[in-house]
Short mmCIF file of C-alpha atoms in Angstrom, two decimals:
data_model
loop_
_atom_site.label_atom_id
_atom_site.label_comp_id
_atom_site.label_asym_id
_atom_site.label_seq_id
_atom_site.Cartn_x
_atom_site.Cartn_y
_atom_site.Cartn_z
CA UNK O 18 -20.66 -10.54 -6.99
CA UNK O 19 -22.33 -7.07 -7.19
CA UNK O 20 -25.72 -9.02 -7.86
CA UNK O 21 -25.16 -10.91 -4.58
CA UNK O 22 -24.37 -7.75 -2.99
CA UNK O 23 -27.42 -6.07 -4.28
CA UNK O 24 -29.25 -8.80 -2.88
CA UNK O 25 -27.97 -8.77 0.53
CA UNK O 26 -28.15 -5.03 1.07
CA UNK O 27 -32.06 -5.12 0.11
CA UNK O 28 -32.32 -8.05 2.47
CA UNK O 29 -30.60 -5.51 5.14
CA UNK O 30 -27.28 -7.87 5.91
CA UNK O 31 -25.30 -4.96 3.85
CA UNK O 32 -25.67 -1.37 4.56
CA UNK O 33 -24.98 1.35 2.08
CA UNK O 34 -21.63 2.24 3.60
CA UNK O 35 -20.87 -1.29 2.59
CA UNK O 36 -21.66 -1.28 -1.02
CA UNK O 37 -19.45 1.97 -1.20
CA UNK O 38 -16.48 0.22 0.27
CA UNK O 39 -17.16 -2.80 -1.72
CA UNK O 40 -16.95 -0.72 -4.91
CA UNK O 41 -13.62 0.54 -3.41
CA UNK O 42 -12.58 -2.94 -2.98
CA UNK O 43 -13.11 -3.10 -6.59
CA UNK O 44 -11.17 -0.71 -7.85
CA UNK O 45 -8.13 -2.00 -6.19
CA UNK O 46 -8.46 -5.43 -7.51
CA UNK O 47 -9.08 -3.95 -10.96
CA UNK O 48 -5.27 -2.87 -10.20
CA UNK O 49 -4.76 -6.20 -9.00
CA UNK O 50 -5.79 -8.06 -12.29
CA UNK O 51 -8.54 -9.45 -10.49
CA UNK O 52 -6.43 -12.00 -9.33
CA UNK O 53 -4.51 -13.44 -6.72
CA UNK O 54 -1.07 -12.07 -6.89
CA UNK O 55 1.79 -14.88 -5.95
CA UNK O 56 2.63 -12.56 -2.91
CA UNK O 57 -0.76 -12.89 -2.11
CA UNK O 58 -0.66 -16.32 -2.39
CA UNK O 59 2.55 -16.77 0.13
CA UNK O 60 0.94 -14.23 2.74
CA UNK O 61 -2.31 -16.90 3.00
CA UNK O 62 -0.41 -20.17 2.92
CA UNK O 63 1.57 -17.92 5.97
CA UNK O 64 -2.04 -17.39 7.52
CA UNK O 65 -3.57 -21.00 7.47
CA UNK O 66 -0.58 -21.82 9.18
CA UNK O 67 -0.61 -19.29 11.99
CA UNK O 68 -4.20 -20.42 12.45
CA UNK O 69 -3.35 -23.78 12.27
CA UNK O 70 -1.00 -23.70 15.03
CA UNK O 71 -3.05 -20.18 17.08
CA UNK O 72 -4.57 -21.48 20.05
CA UNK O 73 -7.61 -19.59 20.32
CA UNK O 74 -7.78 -18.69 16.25
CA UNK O 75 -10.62 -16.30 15.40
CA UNK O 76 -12.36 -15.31 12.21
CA UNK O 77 -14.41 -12.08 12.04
CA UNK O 78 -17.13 -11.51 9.63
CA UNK O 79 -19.26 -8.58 8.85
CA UNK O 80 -22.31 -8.30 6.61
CA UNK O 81 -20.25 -7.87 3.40
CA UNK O 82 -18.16 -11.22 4.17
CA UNK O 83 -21.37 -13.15 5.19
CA UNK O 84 -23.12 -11.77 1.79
CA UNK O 85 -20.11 -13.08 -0.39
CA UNK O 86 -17.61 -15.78 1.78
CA UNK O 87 -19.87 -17.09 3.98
CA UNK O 88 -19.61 -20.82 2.50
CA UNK O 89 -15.53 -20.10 2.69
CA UNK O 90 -15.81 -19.23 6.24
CA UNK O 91 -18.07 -22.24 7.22
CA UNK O 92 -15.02 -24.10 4.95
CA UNK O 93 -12.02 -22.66 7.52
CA UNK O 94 -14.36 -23.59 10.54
CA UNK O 95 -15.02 -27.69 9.44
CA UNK O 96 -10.89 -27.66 8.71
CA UNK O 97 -10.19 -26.16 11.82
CA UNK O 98 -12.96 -26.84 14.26
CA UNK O 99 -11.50 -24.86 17.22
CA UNK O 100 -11.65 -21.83 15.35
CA UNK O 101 -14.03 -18.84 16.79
CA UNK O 102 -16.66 -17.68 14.09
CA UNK O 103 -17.99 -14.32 15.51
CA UNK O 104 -20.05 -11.71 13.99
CA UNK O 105 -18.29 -7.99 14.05
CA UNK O 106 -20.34 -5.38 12.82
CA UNK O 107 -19.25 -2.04 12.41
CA UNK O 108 -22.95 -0.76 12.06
CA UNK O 109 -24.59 -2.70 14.73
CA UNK O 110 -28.32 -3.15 14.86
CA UNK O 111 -29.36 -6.44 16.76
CA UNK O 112 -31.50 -7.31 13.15
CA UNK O 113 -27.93 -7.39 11.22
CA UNK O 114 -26.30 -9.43 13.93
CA UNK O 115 -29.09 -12.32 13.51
CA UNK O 116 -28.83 -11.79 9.72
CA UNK O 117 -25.32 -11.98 9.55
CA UNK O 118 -25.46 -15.43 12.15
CA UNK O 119 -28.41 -16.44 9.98
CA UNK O 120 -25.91 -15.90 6.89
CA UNK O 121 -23.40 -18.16 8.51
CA UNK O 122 -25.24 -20.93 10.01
CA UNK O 123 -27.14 -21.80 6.74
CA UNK O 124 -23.80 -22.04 4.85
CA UNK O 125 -22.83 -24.30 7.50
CA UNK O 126 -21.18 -22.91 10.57
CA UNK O 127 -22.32 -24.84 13.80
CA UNK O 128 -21.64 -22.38 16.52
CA UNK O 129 -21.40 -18.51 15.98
CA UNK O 130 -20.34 -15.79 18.20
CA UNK O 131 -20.49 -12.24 18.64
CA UNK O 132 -25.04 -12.33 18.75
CA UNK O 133 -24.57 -11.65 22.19
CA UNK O 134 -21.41 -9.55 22.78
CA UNK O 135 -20.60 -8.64 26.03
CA UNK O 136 -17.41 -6.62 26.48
CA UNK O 137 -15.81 -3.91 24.61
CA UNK O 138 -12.25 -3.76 23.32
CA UNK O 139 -11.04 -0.93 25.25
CA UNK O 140 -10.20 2.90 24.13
CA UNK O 141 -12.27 2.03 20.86
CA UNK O 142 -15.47 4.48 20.60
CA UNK O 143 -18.64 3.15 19.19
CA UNK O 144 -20.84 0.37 18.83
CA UNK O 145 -17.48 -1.37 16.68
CA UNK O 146 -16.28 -2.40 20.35
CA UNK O 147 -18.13 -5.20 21.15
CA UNK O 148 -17.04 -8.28 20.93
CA UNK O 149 -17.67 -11.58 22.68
CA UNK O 150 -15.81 -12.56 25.94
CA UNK O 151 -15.09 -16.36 24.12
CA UNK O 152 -13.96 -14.89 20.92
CA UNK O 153 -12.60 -12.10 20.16
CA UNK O 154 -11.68 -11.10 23.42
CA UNK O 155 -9.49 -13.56 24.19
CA UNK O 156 -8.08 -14.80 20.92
CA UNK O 157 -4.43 -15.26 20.13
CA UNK O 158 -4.75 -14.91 16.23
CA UNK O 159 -7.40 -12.94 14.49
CA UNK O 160 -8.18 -13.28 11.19
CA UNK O 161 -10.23 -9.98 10.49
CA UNK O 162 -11.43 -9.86 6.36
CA UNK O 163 -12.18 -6.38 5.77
CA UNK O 164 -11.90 -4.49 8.87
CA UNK O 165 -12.26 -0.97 9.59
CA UNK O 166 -8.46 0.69 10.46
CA UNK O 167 -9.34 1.19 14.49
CA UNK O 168 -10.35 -2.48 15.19
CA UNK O 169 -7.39 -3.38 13.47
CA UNK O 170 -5.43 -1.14 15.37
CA UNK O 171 -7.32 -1.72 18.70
CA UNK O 172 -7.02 -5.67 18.40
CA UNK O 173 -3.06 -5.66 17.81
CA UNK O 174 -2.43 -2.62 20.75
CA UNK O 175 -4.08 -5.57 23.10
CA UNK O 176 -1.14 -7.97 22.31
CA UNK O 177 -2.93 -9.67 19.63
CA UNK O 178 -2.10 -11.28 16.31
CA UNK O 179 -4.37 -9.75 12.89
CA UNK O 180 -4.15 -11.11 9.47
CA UNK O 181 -6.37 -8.70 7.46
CA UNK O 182 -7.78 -9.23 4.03
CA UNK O 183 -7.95 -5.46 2.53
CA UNK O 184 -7.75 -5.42 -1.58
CA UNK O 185 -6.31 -1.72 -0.52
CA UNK O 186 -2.46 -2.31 0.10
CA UNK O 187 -2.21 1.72 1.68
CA UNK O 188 -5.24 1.22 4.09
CA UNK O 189 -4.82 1.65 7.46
CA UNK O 190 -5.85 -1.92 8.40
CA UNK O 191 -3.63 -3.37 5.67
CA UNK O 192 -0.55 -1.23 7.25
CA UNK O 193 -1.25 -2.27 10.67
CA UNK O 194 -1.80 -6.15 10.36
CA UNK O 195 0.97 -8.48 11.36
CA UNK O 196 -0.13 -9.95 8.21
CA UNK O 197 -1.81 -8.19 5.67
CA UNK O 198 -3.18 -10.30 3.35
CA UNK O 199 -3.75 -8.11 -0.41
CA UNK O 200 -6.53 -10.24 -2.33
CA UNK O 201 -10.38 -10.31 -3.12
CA UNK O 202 -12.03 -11.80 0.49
CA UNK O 203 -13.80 -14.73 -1.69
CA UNK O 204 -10.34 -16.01 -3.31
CA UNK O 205 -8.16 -15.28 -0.17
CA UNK O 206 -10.93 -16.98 2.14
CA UNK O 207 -10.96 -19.79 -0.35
CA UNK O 208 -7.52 -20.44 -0.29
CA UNK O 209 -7.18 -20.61 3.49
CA UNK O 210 -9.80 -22.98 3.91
CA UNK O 211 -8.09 -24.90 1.26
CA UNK O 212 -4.45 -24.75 2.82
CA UNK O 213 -6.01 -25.51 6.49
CA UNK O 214 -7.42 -28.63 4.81
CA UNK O 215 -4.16 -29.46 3.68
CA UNK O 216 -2.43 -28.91 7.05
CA UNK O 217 -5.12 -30.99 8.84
CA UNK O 218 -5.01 -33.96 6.76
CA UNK O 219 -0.53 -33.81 7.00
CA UNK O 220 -1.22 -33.97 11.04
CA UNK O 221 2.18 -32.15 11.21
CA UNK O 222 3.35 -29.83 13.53
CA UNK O 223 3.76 -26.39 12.00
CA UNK O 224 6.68 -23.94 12.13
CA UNK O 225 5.29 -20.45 12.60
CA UNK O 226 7.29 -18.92 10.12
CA UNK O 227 7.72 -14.70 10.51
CA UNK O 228 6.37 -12.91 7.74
CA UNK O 229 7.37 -9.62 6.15
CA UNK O 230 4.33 -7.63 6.07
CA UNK O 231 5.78 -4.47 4.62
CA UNK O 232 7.75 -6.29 2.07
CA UNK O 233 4.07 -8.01 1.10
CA UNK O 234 2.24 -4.88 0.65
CA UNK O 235 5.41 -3.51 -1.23
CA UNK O 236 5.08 -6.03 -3.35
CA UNK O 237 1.60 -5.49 -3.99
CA UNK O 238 2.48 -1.76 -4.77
CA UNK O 239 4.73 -2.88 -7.22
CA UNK O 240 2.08 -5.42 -8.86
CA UNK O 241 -0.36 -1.92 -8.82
CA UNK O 242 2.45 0.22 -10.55
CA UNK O 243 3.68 -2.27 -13.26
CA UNK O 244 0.02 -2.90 -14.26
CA UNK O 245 -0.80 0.94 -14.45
CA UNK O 246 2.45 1.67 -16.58
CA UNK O 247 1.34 -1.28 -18.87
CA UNK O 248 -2.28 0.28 -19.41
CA UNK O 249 -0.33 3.77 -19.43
CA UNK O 250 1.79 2.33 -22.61
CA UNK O 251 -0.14 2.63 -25.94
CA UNK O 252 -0.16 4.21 -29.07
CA UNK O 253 -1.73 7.70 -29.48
CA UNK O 254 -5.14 8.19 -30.99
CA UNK O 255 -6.33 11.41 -31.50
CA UNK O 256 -10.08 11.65 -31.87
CA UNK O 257 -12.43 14.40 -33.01
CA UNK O 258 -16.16 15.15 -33.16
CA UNK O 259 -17.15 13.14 -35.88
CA UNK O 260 -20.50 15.13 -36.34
CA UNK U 773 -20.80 13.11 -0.82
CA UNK U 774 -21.62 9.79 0.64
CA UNK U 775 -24.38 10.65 2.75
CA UNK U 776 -25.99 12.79 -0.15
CA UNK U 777 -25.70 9.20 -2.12
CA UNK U 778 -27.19 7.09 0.78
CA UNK U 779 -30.00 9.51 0.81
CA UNK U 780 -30.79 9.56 -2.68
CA UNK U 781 -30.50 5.41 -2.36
CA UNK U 782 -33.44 4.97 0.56
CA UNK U 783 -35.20 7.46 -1.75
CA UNK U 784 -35.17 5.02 -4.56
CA UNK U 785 -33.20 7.42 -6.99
CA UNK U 786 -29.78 5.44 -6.60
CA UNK U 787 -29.59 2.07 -6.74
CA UNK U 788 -27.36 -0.35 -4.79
CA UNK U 789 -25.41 -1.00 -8.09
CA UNK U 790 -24.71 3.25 -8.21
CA UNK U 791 -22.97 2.63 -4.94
CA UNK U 792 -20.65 0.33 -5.39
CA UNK U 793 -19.91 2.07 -8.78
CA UNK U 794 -19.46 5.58 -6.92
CA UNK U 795 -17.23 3.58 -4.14
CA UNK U 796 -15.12 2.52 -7.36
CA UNK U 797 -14.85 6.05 -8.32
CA UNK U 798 -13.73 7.16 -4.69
CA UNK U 799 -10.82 5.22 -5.05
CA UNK U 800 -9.30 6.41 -8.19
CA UNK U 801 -10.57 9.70 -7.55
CA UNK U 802 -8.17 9.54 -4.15
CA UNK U 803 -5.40 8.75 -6.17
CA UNK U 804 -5.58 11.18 -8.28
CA UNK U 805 -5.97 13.27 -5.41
CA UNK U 806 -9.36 14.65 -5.12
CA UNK U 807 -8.68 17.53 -7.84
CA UNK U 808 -9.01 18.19 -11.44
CA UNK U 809 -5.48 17.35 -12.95
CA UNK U 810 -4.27 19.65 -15.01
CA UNK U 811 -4.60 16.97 -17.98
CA UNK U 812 -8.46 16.36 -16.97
CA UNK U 813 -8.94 20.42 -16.96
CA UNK U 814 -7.81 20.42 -21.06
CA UNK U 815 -10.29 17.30 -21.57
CA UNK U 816 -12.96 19.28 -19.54
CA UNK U 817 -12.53 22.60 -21.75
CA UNK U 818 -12.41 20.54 -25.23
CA UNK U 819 -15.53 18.99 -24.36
CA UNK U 820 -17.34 22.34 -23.44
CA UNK U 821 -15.91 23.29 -27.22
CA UNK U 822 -17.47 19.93 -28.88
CA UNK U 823 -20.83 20.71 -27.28
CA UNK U 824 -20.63 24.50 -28.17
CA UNK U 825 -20.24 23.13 -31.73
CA UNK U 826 -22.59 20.53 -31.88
CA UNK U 827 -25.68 20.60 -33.59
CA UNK U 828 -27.33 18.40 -31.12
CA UNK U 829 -25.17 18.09 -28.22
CA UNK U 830 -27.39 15.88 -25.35
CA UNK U 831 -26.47 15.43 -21.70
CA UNK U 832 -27.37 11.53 -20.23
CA UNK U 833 -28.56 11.97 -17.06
CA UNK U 834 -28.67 8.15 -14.56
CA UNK U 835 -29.43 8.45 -10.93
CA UNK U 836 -26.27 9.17 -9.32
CA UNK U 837 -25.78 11.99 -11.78
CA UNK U 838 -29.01 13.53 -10.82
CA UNK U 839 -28.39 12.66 -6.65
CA UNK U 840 -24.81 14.49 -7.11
CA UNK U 841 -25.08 16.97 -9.81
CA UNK U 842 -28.37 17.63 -10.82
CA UNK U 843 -27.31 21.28 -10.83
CA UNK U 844 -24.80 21.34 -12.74
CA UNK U 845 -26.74 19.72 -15.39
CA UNK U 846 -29.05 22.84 -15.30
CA UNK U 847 -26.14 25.17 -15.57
CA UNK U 848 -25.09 23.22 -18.82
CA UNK U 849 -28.71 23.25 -19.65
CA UNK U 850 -28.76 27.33 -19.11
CA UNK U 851 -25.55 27.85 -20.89
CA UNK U 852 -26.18 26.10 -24.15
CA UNK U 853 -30.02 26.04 -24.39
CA UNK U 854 -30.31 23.43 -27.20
CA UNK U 855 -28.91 20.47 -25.49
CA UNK U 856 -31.08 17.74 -25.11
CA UNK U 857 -30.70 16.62 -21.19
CA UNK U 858 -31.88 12.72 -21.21
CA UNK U 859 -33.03 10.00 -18.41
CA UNK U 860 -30.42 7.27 -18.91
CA UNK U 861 -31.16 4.41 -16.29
CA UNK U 862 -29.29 1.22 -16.44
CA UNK U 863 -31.53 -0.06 -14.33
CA UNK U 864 -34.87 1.63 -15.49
CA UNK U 865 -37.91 1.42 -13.94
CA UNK U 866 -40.83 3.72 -14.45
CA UNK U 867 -40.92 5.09 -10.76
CA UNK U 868 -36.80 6.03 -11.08
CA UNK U 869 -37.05 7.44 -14.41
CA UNK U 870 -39.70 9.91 -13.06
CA UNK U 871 -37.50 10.61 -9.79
CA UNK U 872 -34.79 11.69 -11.71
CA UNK U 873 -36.93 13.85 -13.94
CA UNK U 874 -37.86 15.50 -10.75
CA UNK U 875 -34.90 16.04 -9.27
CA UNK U 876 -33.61 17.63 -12.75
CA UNK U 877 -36.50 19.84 -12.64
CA UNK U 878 -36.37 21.17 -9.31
CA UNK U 879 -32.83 21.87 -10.43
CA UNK U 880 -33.89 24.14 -13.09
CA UNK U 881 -33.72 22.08 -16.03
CA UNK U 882 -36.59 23.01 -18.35
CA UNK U 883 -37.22 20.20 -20.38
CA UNK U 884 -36.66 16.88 -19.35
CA UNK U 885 -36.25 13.48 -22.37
CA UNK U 886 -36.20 10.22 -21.96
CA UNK U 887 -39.06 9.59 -19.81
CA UNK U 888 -40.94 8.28 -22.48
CA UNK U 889 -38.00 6.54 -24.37
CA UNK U 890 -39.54 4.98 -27.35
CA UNK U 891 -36.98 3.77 -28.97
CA UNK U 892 -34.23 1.90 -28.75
CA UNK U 893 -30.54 1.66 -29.07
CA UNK U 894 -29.55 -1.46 -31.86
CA UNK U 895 -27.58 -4.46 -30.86
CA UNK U 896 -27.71 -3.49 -27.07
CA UNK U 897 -29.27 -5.71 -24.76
CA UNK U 898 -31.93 -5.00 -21.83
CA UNK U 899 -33.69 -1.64 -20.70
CA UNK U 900 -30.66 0.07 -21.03
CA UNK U 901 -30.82 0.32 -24.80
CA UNK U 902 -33.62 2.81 -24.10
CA UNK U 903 -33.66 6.18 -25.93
CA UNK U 904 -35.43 9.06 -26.47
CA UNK U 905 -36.18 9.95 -30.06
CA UNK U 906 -35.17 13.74 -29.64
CA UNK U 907 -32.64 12.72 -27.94
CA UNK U 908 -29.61 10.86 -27.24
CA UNK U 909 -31.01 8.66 -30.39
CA UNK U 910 -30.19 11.37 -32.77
CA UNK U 911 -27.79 12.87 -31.05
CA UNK U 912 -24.32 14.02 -32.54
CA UNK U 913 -22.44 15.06 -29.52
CA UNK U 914 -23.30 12.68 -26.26
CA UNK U 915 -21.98 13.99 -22.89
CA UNK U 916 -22.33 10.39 -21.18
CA UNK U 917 -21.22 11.15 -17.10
CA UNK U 918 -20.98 7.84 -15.50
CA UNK U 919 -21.62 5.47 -18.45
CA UNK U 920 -22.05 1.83 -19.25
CA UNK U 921 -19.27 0.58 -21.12
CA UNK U 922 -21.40 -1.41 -23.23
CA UNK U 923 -23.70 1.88 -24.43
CA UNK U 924 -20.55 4.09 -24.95
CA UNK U 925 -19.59 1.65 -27.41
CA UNK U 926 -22.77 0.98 -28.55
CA UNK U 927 -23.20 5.04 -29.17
CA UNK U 928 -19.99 5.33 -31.01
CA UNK U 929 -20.38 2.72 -33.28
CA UNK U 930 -23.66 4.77 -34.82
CA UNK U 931 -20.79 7.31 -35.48
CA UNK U 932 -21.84 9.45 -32.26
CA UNK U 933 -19.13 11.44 -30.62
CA UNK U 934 -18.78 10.24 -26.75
CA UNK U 935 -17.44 12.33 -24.12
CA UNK U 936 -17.18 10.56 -21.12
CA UNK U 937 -16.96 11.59 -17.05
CA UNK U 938 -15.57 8.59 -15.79
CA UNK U 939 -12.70 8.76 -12.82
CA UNK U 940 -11.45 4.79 -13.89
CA UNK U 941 -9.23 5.73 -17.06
CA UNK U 942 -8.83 1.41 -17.84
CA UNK U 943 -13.02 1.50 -17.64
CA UNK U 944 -14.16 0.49 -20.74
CA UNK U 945 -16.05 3.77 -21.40
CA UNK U 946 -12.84 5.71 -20.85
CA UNK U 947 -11.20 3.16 -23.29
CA UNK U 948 -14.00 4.17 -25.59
CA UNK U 949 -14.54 7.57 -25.56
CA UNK U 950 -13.65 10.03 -27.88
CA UNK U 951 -13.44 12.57 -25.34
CA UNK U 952 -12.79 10.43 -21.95
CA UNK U 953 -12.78 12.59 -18.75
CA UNK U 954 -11.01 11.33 -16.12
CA UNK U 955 -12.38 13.18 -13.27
CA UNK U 956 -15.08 13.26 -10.35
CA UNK U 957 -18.78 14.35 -12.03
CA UNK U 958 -19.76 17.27 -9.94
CA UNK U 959 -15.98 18.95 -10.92
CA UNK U 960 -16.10 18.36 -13.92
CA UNK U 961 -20.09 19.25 -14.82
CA UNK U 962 -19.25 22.19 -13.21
CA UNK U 963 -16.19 22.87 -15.17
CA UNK U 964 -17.69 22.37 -18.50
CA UNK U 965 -20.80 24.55 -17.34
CA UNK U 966 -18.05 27.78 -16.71
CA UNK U 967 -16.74 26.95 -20.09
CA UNK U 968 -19.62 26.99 -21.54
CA UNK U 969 -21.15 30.36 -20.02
CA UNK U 970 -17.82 31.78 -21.39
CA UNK U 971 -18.26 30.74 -24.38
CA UNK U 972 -21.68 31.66 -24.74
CA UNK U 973 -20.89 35.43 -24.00
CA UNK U 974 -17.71 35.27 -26.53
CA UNK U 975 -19.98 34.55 -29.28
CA UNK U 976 -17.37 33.80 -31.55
CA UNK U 977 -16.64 30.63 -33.86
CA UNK U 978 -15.54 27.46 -32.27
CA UNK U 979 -12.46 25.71 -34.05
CA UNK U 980 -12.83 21.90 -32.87
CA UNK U 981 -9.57 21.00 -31.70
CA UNK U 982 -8.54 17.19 -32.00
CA UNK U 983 -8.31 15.30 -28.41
CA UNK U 984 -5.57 12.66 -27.79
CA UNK U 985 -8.02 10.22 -26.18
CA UNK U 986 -4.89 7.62 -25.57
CA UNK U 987 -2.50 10.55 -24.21
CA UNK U 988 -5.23 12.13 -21.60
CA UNK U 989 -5.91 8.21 -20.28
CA UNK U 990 -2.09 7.65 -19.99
CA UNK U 991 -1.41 11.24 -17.95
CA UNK U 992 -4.26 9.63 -15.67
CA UNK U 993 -2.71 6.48 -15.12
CA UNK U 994 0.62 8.78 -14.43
CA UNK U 995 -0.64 10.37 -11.80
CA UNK U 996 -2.33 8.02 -9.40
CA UNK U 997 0.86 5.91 -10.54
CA UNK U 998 2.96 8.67 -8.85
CA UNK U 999 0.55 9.57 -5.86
CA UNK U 1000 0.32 5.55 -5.41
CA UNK U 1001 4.18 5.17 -5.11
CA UNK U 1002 4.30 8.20 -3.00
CA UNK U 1003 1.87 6.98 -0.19
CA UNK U 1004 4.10 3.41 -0.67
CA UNK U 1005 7.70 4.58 0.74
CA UNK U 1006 7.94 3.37 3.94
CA UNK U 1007 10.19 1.11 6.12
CA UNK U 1008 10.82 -2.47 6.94
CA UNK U 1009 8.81 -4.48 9.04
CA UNK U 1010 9.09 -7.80 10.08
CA UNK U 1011 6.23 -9.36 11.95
CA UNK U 1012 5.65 -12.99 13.55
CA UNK U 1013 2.70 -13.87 15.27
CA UNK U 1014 3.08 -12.95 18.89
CA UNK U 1015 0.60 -15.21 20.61
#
């Protein structure tokens, strides 16, 4: 993953800023067991189905999601083929945008939004603010993988629905999502696309079942605390300079 | 700090792997709440002791060591004028070996090893087995800031003493140090540097005091525990999707 990343930031789709907060990302996981927790697990069977049954269901991606999910997003878009793809860049150049679309459309995507975005999420400074009229804009459910905290926060003050991805259980995007999901973007990505497969081939309508979000990222707290007091636990060994 | 790094990355000294790896370090080094613990400030003075003692204490030097705390490294170097202060690259490449020479010299740092490593580490694969001779081949006291996991262990199974700078205490170089330092590289450089001028103007004999590698690690893992479950208390919050 950090070869891939490496990769992608020399090819300019990832941006310094990006590697940092990927190496973030990591550290949180590394809390995580590098897994996907079974609270985890719950939260993204809860968001395939609040895409499944969202009638104008969006999925953001920025250069760090098109370097390592791309083929997982082109996945949720053949299993649920009204679903907006749109490209969301927090450091905007019009060179990332066509990167990030060329990202997507090779792995698969037919249409993507967000090249040309045309209106700005209001009260939300900076080039993060545009978004495109047909996505974005006017979805019901957003599914934003690692989003800065304001979008997040900007997105839900307009009414609508986020499911984040954030390995970071205390940031600001996982605390304000309707439904933070607490997992690695490739695995949780994965596992939508998988679940929306499942819900399209069952042609069943879905109950929109609530979800606890702060019991979720308590949970994931708790996953964070037991593992650190397990790696705390060990027998003493003293060293000394063996010269 | 970050825009320091993302300079010293377009300038070729950092590569996209030292980003990721400092974003890594962010994280645990905001649990632990940006500040030398108490338990990291012992660690920090025992090392400056080892080195005092050594016979030939050397410094490793990669890029974001030199990009953040290239001066430092010079105030170590000033202090105790026999340690060795060695190139270390992970990813080594003529052109970034010289860069960080450079930057260590315009820092004040006399004498610079490593650039012509000539020989190498055994049983460790790729460039990074790389060592100088004078140096951190022959060694008996390594200070090893921001280490590979694999050359920590590598240098301590030729019965070298490792002190490590490393802010992830379940990293395998803080697993595997004899001295592991759990804290950010510019604190705790500097740290060791004070110690070290002190100890240089007491001119009296060093007693090597034993270090309880395990004990240090597990205080580490207490505290971001504690600052963890601290940011966590919060109340209920059920959410449904609102669309």
């Amino acid at each position: 993953m950090r070869r891939t990343l490496a990769e992608a930031h020399r090819s300019g789709l990832i941006v310094p800023e990006g590697l940092i907060a990927h190496g973030r990302g990591e550290a949180f996981d590394y809390f995580l067991g590098e897994r996907t927790t079974p609270s985890a697990r719950r939260a993204e069977r809860t968001a395939a189905e609040w895409l499944f049954s969202a009638r104008r269901p969006v999925v953001s991606v920025n250069g760090n999601v098109a370097a390592l999910a791309a083929a997982e997003v082109a996945r949720i878009a053949r299993a649920l083929p009204r679903v907006g793809v749109e490209v969301n860049l927090f450091h905007r150049t019009p060179a990332r945008v066509r990167q990030v679309a060329r990202a997507l459309r090779e792995a698969g995507v037919r249409e993507v939004l967000g090249v040309r975005a045309s209106v700005r999420i209001p009260r939300l400074p900076s080039d993060r603010a545009w978004v495109d009229r047909r996505g974005l804009y006017r979805a019901d459910v957003c599914l934003v993988p690692l989003e800065d905290g304001d979008r997040a926060a900007a997105l839900r003050a307009r009414g609508q629905t986020v499911i984040s991805v954030d390995l970071n259980p205390l940031s600001r995007t996982s605390q304000t999502a309707d439904l933070p999901i607490v997992d690695e973007v490739v695995r949780a990505l994965g596992h939508i696309a998988g679940d929306l497969e499942r819900l399209a081939a069952a042609r069943r309508t879905i109950r929109r079942r609530p979800f606890d979000a702060r019991a979720a990222l308590a949970e994931a707290l708790r996953t964070i605390d037991r593992r650190l007091m397990q790696a705390a636990r060990g027998r003493p060994r003293k060293s000394r300079p063996r010269s």
